[in-house]
PDB file of C-alpha atoms in Angstrom:
ATOM      1  CA  UNK L   1     166.141 -31.547 175.772  1.00  0.00           C
ATOM      2  CA  UNK L   2     167.081 -32.331 172.170  1.00  0.00           C
ATOM      3  CA  UNK L   3     169.267 -35.211 171.003  1.00  0.00           C
ATOM      4  CA  UNK L   4     171.973 -33.835 168.747  1.00  0.00           C
ATOM      5  CA  UNK L   5     173.829 -36.255 166.475  1.00  0.00           C
ATOM      6  CA  UNK L   6     177.006 -35.736 164.453  1.00  0.00           C
ATOM      7  CA  UNK L   7     178.304 -37.823 161.567  1.00  0.00           C
ATOM      8  CA  UNK L   8     181.509 -38.199 159.535  1.00  0.00           C
ATOM      9  CA  UNK L   9     183.982 -35.289 159.901  1.00  0.00           C
ATOM     10  CA  UNK L  10     181.546 -33.302 162.062  1.00  0.00           C
ATOM     11  CA  UNK L  11     181.570 -36.181 164.553  1.00  0.00           C
ATOM     12  CA  UNK L  12     185.374 -36.235 164.451  1.00  0.00           C
ATOM     13  CA  UNK L  13     185.786 -32.473 164.867  1.00  0.00           C
ATOM     14  CA  UNK L  14     183.298 -32.203 167.688  1.00  0.00           C
ATOM     15  CA  UNK L  15     184.618 -35.389 169.239  1.00  0.00           C
ATOM     16  CA  UNK L  16     181.378 -37.230 169.989  1.00  0.00           C
ATOM     17  CA  UNK L  17     178.620 -38.987 168.046  1.00  0.00           C
ATOM     18  CA  UNK L  18     175.643 -37.656 170.007  1.00  0.00           C
ATOM     19  CA  UNK L  19     174.691 -35.604 173.040  1.00  0.00           C
ATOM     20  CA  UNK L  20     171.571 -34.371 174.787  1.00  0.00           C
ATOM     21  CA  UNK L  21     171.424 -30.578 174.621  1.00  0.00           C
ATOM     22  CA  UNK L  22     169.373 -28.350 176.894  1.00  0.00           C
ATOM     23  CA  UNK L  23     168.379 -25.507 174.625  1.00  0.00           C
ATOM     24  CA  UNK L  24     165.729 -22.907 173.997  1.00  0.00           C
ATOM     25  CA  UNK L  25     166.924 -22.275 170.430  1.00  0.00           C
ATOM     26  CA  UNK L  26     164.016 -21.454 168.123  1.00  0.00           C
ATOM     27  CA  UNK L  27     165.650 -22.590 164.882  1.00  0.00           C
ATOM     28  CA  UNK L  28     168.495 -24.803 163.691  1.00  0.00           C
ATOM     29  CA  UNK L  29     170.568 -21.673 163.020  1.00  0.00           C
ATOM     30  CA  UNK L  30     170.013 -20.556 166.640  1.00  0.00           C
ATOM     31  CA  UNK L  31     171.150 -23.959 167.888  1.00  0.00           C
ATOM     32  CA  UNK L  32     174.273 -23.785 165.711  1.00  0.00           C
ATOM     33  CA  UNK L  33     175.053 -20.312 167.123  1.00  0.00           C
ATOM     34  CA  UNK L  34     174.486 -21.557 170.669  1.00  0.00           C
ATOM     35  CA  UNK L  35     176.786 -24.561 170.215  1.00  0.00           C
ATOM     36  CA  UNK L  36     179.437 -22.481 168.441  1.00  0.00           C
ATOM     37  CA  UNK L  37     179.494 -20.050 171.399  1.00  0.00           C
ATOM     38  CA  UNK L  38     179.975 -22.949 173.774  1.00  0.00           C
ATOM     39  CA  UNK L  39     183.375 -24.215 172.646  1.00  0.00           C
ATOM     40  CA  UNK L  40     185.954 -23.717 169.936  1.00  0.00           C
ATOM     41  CA  UNK L  41     185.522 -27.235 168.511  1.00  0.00           C
ATOM     42  CA  UNK L  42     181.880 -26.490 167.696  1.00  0.00           C
ATOM     43  CA  UNK L  43     182.738 -23.112 166.182  1.00  0.00           C
ATOM     44  CA  UNK L  44     185.332 -24.851 164.023  1.00  0.00           C
ATOM     45  CA  UNK L  45     182.980 -27.628 162.916  1.00  0.00           C
ATOM     46  CA  UNK L  46     180.253 -25.114 162.023  1.00  0.00           C
ATOM     47  CA  UNK L  47     182.560 -22.469 160.496  1.00  0.00           C
ATOM     48  CA  UNK L  48     181.377 -23.195 156.926  1.00  0.00           C
ATOM     49  CA  UNK L  49     177.688 -24.062 156.926  1.00  0.00           C
ATOM     50  CA  UNK L  50     177.661 -24.548 153.155  1.00  0.00           C
ATOM     51  CA  UNK L  51     179.483 -27.824 153.918  1.00  0.00           C
ATOM     52  CA  UNK L  52     176.964 -28.912 156.566  1.00  0.00           C
ATOM     53  CA  UNK L  53     173.569 -30.561 156.135  1.00  0.00           C
ATOM     54  CA  UNK L  54     170.921 -30.930 158.823  1.00  0.00           C
ATOM     55  CA  UNK L  55     168.111 -33.395 159.484  1.00  0.00           C
ATOM     56  CA  UNK L  56     165.249 -32.896 161.950  1.00  0.00           C
ATOM     57  CA  UNK L  57     163.744 -36.134 163.247  1.00  0.00           C
ATOM     58  CA  UNK L  58     165.501 -37.914 160.355  1.00  0.00           C
ATOM     59  CA  UNK L  59     164.180 -35.678 157.558  1.00  0.00           C
ATOM     60  CA  UNK L  60     166.441 -33.248 155.705  1.00  0.00           C
ATOM     61  CA  UNK L  61     165.736 -29.647 156.697  1.00  0.00           C
ATOM     62  CA  UNK L  62     167.048 -26.096 156.283  1.00  0.00           C
ATOM     63  CA  UNK L  63     168.966 -24.033 158.813  1.00  0.00           C
ATOM     64  CA  UNK L  64     166.034 -21.665 159.273  1.00  0.00           C
ATOM     65  CA  UNK L  65     163.673 -24.547 160.182  1.00  0.00           C
ATOM     66  CA  UNK L  66     161.983 -24.235 163.600  1.00  0.00           C
ATOM     67  CA  UNK L  67     162.946 -26.651 166.389  1.00  0.00           C
ATOM     68  CA  UNK L  68     159.567 -26.684 168.149  1.00  0.00           C
ATOM     69  CA  UNK L  69     158.535 -30.304 168.810  1.00  0.00           C
ATOM     70  CA  UNK L  70     161.760 -31.716 167.335  1.00  0.00           C
ATOM     71  CA  UNK L  71     163.379 -34.567 169.293  1.00  0.00           C
ATOM     72  CA  UNK L  72     166.437 -35.326 167.167  1.00  0.00           C
ATOM     73  CA  UNK L  73     168.721 -32.988 165.242  1.00  0.00           C
ATOM     74  CA  UNK L  74     171.560 -34.388 163.125  1.00  0.00           C
ATOM     75  CA  UNK L  75     174.434 -32.512 161.530  1.00  0.00           C
ATOM     76  CA  UNK L  76     176.545 -34.065 158.779  1.00  0.00           C
ATOM     77  CA  UNK L  77     178.479 -33.291 155.578  1.00  0.00           C
ATOM     78  CA  UNK L  78     176.898 -33.654 152.115  1.00  0.00           C
ATOM     79  CA  UNK L  79     176.116 -37.330 151.602  1.00  0.00           C
ATOM     80  CA  UNK L  80     178.273 -39.652 149.514  1.00  0.00           C
ATOM     81  CA  UNK L  81     176.294 -42.860 149.088  1.00  0.00           C
ATOM     82  CA  UNK L  82     176.052 -45.189 146.129  1.00  0.00           C
TER      83      UNK L  82
ATOM     84  CA  UNK J   1     159.954 -53.462 146.991  1.00  0.00           C
ATOM     85  CA  UNK J   2     162.889 -54.569 149.065  1.00  0.00           C
ATOM     86  CA  UNK J   3     165.381 -52.360 150.909  1.00  0.00           C
ATOM     87  CA  UNK J   4     168.356 -53.914 152.655  1.00  0.00           C
ATOM     88  CA  UNK J   5     170.991 -52.164 154.683  1.00  0.00           C
ATOM     89  CA  UNK J   6     173.737 -54.516 155.795  1.00  0.00           C
ATOM     90  CA  UNK J   7     177.391 -54.828 156.723  1.00  0.00           C
ATOM     91  CA  UNK J   8     177.798 -58.253 155.124  1.00  0.00           C
ATOM     92  CA  UNK J   9     178.860 -58.794 151.528  1.00  0.00           C
ATOM     93  CA  UNK J  10     176.241 -60.021 149.074  1.00  0.00           C
ATOM     94  CA  UNK J  11     176.234 -61.879 145.754  1.00  0.00           C
ATOM     95  CA  UNK J  12     174.789 -59.565 143.115  1.00  0.00           C
ATOM     96  CA  UNK J  13     174.148 -62.439 140.707  1.00  0.00           C
ATOM     97  CA  UNK J  14     172.105 -64.407 143.235  1.00  0.00           C
ATOM     98  CA  UNK J  15     170.212 -61.279 144.254  1.00  0.00           C
ATOM     99  CA  UNK J  16     169.414 -60.466 140.645  1.00  0.00           C
ATOM    100  CA  UNK J  17     168.228 -64.037 139.932  1.00  0.00           C
ATOM    101  CA  UNK J  18     165.930 -63.947 142.959  1.00  0.00           C
ATOM    102  CA  UNK J  19     164.612 -60.497 142.053  1.00  0.00           C
ATOM    103  CA  UNK J  20     163.951 -61.603 138.468  1.00  0.00           C
ATOM    104  CA  UNK J  21     162.132 -64.745 139.612  1.00  0.00           C
ATOM    105  CA  UNK J  22     159.830 -62.684 141.866  1.00  0.00           C
ATOM    106  CA  UNK J  23     159.115 -59.938 139.299  1.00  0.00           C
ATOM    107  CA  UNK J  24     156.015 -61.473 137.773  1.00  0.00           C
ATOM    108  CA  UNK J  25     154.838 -59.770 134.595  1.00  0.00           C
ATOM    109  CA  UNK J  26     158.104 -57.893 134.047  1.00  0.00           C
ATOM    110  CA  UNK J  27     159.435 -57.507 130.523  1.00  0.00           C
ATOM    111  CA  UNK J  28     162.567 -55.613 131.568  1.00  0.00           C
ATOM    112  CA  UNK J  29     164.982 -55.804 134.477  1.00  0.00           C
ATOM    113  CA  UNK J  30     167.834 -53.334 134.968  1.00  0.00           C
ATOM    114  CA  UNK J  31     170.482 -53.654 137.661  1.00  0.00           C
ATOM    115  CA  UNK J  32     173.368 -51.460 138.766  1.00  0.00           C
ATOM    116  CA  UNK J  33     176.226 -52.384 141.124  1.00  0.00           C
ATOM    117  CA  UNK J  34     178.524 -49.901 142.849  1.00  0.00           C
ATOM    118  CA  UNK J  35     182.101 -51.113 143.410  1.00  0.00           C
ATOM    119  CA  UNK J  36     184.870 -49.796 145.690  1.00  0.00           C
ATOM    120  CA  UNK J  37     187.197 -48.003 143.253  1.00  0.00           C
ATOM    121  CA  UNK J  38     190.907 -47.504 143.899  1.00  0.00           C
ATOM    122  CA  UNK J  39     192.007 -44.576 141.710  1.00  0.00           C
ATOM    123  CA  UNK J  40     195.308 -44.003 143.526  1.00  0.00           C
ATOM    124  CA  UNK J  41     196.315 -47.657 143.715  1.00  0.00           C
ATOM    125  CA  UNK J  42     196.921 -47.071 147.431  1.00  0.00           C
ATOM    126  CA  UNK J  43     193.505 -47.626 148.927  1.00  0.00           C
ATOM    127  CA  UNK J  44     193.637 -50.156 151.751  1.00  0.00           C
ATOM    128  CA  UNK J  45     189.940 -49.948 152.531  1.00  0.00           C
ATOM    129  CA  UNK J  46     186.802 -47.876 152.226  1.00  0.00           C
ATOM    130  CA  UNK J  47     184.659 -47.383 155.302  1.00  0.00           C
ATOM    131  CA  UNK J  48     181.031 -46.335 154.964  1.00  0.00           C
ATOM    132  CA  UNK J  49     179.320 -44.608 157.856  1.00  0.00           C
ATOM    133  CA  UNK J  50     175.551 -44.116 157.904  1.00  0.00           C
ATOM    134  CA  UNK J  51     172.747 -42.715 160.038  1.00  0.00           C
ATOM    135  CA  UNK J  52     170.800 -45.697 161.429  1.00  0.00           C
ATOM    136  CA  UNK J  53     167.096 -45.017 161.210  1.00  0.00           C
ATOM    137  CA  UNK J  54     167.264 -42.162 158.740  1.00  0.00           C
ATOM    138  CA  UNK J  55     169.097 -44.290 156.163  1.00  0.00           C
ATOM    139  CA  UNK J  56     166.291 -46.870 156.034  1.00  0.00           C
ATOM    140  CA  UNK J  57     163.645 -44.133 155.853  1.00  0.00           C
ATOM    141  CA  UNK J  58     165.443 -42.293 153.059  1.00  0.00           C
ATOM    142  CA  UNK J  59     165.984 -45.470 151.006  1.00  0.00           C
ATOM    143  CA  UNK J  60     162.331 -46.495 151.455  1.00  0.00           C
ATOM    144  CA  UNK J  61     161.111 -43.058 150.377  1.00  0.00           C
ATOM    145  CA  UNK J  62     163.382 -42.924 147.305  1.00  0.00           C
ATOM    146  CA  UNK J  63     162.433 -46.458 146.197  1.00  0.00           C
ATOM    147  CA  UNK J  64     158.719 -45.810 146.783  1.00  0.00           C
ATOM    148  CA  UNK J  65     158.913 -42.711 144.600  1.00  0.00           C
ATOM    149  CA  UNK J  66     160.632 -44.665 141.808  1.00  0.00           C
ATOM    150  CA  UNK J  67     157.993 -47.424 141.961  1.00  0.00           C
ATOM    151  CA  UNK J  68     155.200 -44.860 141.825  1.00  0.00           C
ATOM    152  CA  UNK J  69     156.654 -42.675 139.075  1.00  0.00           C
ATOM    153  CA  UNK J  70     157.678 -45.424 136.667  1.00  0.00           C
ATOM    154  CA  UNK J  71     154.914 -47.876 137.666  1.00  0.00           C
ATOM    155  CA  UNK J  72     157.556 -50.456 138.494  1.00  0.00           C
ATOM    156  CA  UNK J  73     156.608 -54.044 139.149  1.00  0.00           C
ATOM    157  CA  UNK J  74     159.337 -54.188 141.790  1.00  0.00           C
ATOM    158  CA  UNK J  75     162.489 -52.462 143.017  1.00  0.00           C
ATOM    159  CA  UNK J  76     165.454 -53.701 145.045  1.00  0.00           C
ATOM    160  CA  UNK J  77     168.049 -51.638 146.922  1.00  0.00           C
ATOM    161  CA  UNK J  78     170.929 -53.240 148.827  1.00  0.00           C
ATOM    162  CA  UNK J  79     173.495 -50.927 150.450  1.00  0.00           C
ATOM    163  CA  UNK J  80     176.376 -51.971 152.679  1.00  0.00           C
ATOM    164  CA  UNK J  81     178.091 -50.050 155.470  1.00  0.00           C
ATOM    165  CA  UNK J  82     181.316 -50.604 157.408  1.00  0.00           C
ATOM    166  CA  UNK J  83     184.763 -51.481 156.001  1.00  0.00           C
ATOM    167  CA  UNK J  84     185.208 -52.786 152.443  1.00  0.00           C
ATOM    168  CA  UNK J  85     188.219 -53.698 150.318  1.00  0.00           C
ATOM    169  CA  UNK J  86     188.910 -52.316 146.810  1.00  0.00           C
ATOM    170  CA  UNK J  87     186.846 -54.229 144.259  1.00  0.00           C
ATOM    171  CA  UNK J  88     184.130 -55.095 146.783  1.00  0.00           C
ATOM    172  CA  UNK J  89     180.492 -54.460 145.943  1.00  0.00           C
ATOM    173  CA  UNK J  90     179.129 -51.530 147.944  1.00  0.00           C
ATOM    174  CA  UNK J  91     175.561 -51.579 146.780  1.00  0.00           C
ATOM    175  CA  UNK J  92     173.135 -52.567 144.061  1.00  0.00           C
ATOM    176  CA  UNK J  93     169.784 -51.474 142.754  1.00  0.00           C
ATOM    177  CA  UNK J  94     167.473 -53.417 140.473  1.00  0.00           C
ATOM    178  CA  UNK J  95     164.249 -52.324 138.834  1.00  0.00           C
ATOM    179  CA  UNK J  96     161.578 -54.406 137.145  1.00  0.00           C
ATOM    180  CA  UNK J  97     159.100 -52.894 134.681  1.00  0.00           C
ATOM    181  CA  UNK J  98     156.984 -53.953 131.742  1.00  0.00           C
ATOM    182  CA  UNK J  99     159.286 -52.102 129.318  1.00  0.00           C
ATOM    183  CA  UNK J 100     162.979 -51.239 129.352  1.00  0.00           C
ATOM    184  CA  UNK J 101     162.778 -47.439 129.303  1.00  0.00           C
ATOM    185  CA  UNK J 102     160.991 -47.300 132.642  1.00  0.00           C
ATOM    186  CA  UNK J 103     163.415 -49.811 134.161  1.00  0.00           C
ATOM    187  CA  UNK J 104     166.488 -47.863 132.959  1.00  0.00           C
ATOM    188  CA  UNK J 105     165.165 -44.461 133.990  1.00  0.00           C
ATOM    189  CA  UNK J 106     163.993 -45.635 137.408  1.00  0.00           C
ATOM    190  CA  UNK J 107     167.395 -47.231 138.080  1.00  0.00           C
ATOM    191  CA  UNK J 108     169.146 -43.959 137.190  1.00  0.00           C
ATOM    192  CA  UNK J 109     166.743 -41.974 139.354  1.00  0.00           C
ATOM    193  CA  UNK J 110     167.373 -44.351 142.262  1.00  0.00           C
ATOM    194  CA  UNK J 111     171.130 -43.973 141.908  1.00  0.00           C
ATOM    195  CA  UNK J 112     171.049 -40.181 141.573  1.00  0.00           C
ATOM    196  CA  UNK J 113     168.892 -39.804 144.675  1.00  0.00           C
ATOM    197  CA  UNK J 114     170.672 -42.437 146.683  1.00  0.00           C
ATOM    198  CA  UNK J 115     174.032 -40.716 146.135  1.00  0.00           C
ATOM    199  CA  UNK J 116     172.970 -37.330 147.487  1.00  0.00           C
ATOM    200  CA  UNK J 117     169.908 -37.943 149.660  1.00  0.00           C
ATOM    201  CA  UNK J 118     170.607 -41.125 151.612  1.00  0.00           C
ATOM    202  CA  UNK J 119     172.794 -40.466 154.678  1.00  0.00           C
ATOM    203  CA  UNK J 120     175.962 -42.407 153.816  1.00  0.00           C
ATOM    204  CA  UNK J 121     179.506 -41.063 154.070  1.00  0.00           C
ATOM    205  CA  UNK J 122     182.553 -42.702 152.498  1.00  0.00           C
ATOM    206  CA  UNK J 123     185.975 -42.599 154.090  1.00  0.00           C
ATOM    207  CA  UNK J 124     189.071 -43.820 152.242  1.00  0.00           C
ATOM    208  CA  UNK J 125     191.952 -45.362 154.168  1.00  0.00           C
ATOM    209  CA  UNK J 126     195.460 -45.438 152.712  1.00  0.00           C
ATOM    210  CA  UNK J 127     199.138 -45.093 153.671  1.00  0.00           C
ATOM    211  CA  UNK J 128     198.615 -41.399 154.607  1.00  0.00           C
ATOM    212  CA  UNK J 129     195.685 -42.098 156.911  1.00  0.00           C
ATOM    213  CA  UNK J 130     191.970 -41.588 156.435  1.00  0.00           C
ATOM    214  CA  UNK J 131     190.198 -39.090 154.186  1.00  0.00           C
ATOM    215  CA  UNK J 132     186.476 -38.328 153.898  1.00  0.00           C
ATOM    216  CA  UNK J 133     185.302 -38.448 150.298  1.00  0.00           C
ATOM    217  CA  UNK J 134     183.867 -35.062 149.265  1.00  0.00           C
ATOM    218  CA  UNK J 135     180.473 -34.865 147.588  1.00  0.00           C
ATOM    219  CA  UNK J 136     180.622 -33.742 143.956  1.00  0.00           C
ATOM    220  CA  UNK J 137     178.672 -30.728 142.684  1.00  0.00           C
ATOM    221  CA  UNK J 138     177.695 -32.778 139.657  1.00  0.00           C
ATOM    222  CA  UNK J 139     175.990 -35.355 141.914  1.00  0.00           C
ATOM    223  CA  UNK J 140     173.797 -32.629 143.379  1.00  0.00           C
ATOM    224  CA  UNK J 141     173.171 -31.179 139.910  1.00  0.00           C
ATOM    225  CA  UNK J 142     172.127 -34.638 138.651  1.00  0.00           C
ATOM    226  CA  UNK J 143     168.956 -34.364 140.753  1.00  0.00           C
ATOM    227  CA  UNK J 144     167.714 -31.461 138.625  1.00  0.00           C
ATOM    228  CA  UNK J 145     166.921 -33.697 135.689  1.00  0.00           C
ATOM    229  CA  UNK J 146     164.221 -35.463 137.722  1.00  0.00           C
TER     230      UNK J 146
END
């Protein structure tokens, strides 16, 4: 089980802030593919990955990063702080 | 080093006075404040969403790197989240160093990193509804100089 979190417009498009996902995905990209296959709203949210950032256990990561041992995955748009 | 993440408004002047009083041995203090800007004249409010947990970690890491790289005497980061009106203060950073160049550079570094590497997202609310503010390419490019 992995906790998957969504922020900003990804949260709005997918329609929830977090969910527990049962997955055997090896990498972030595999998880994205798995979610996108599940329902249209995921496919839509993940349709342009250049506009999506990912964090694994609260550290920024790449889409090819492995998920082994990861407890929390977060997807969000490029950050706009300051 | 002090990092504060809060919904409540703060008084930048009071914060700066306190920071200055604590920064023993400093010869230079630089501060920056970010303000809610209303370019269209139609902004009713700005709402800032963040990622609790990761936000604190990211701010701590960015501030620690600034302190280390510019041998700062102290650094302060305050960042708000939640709804804010035009003209409100969103955030501030302050840096204390022995000399001004380090204080200026560290403050710029903090701002550049905080904009693109701390998990905050701005949403503008106006008469036509809500709109997520898009990140600018130039903000990402600004990191290259460090």
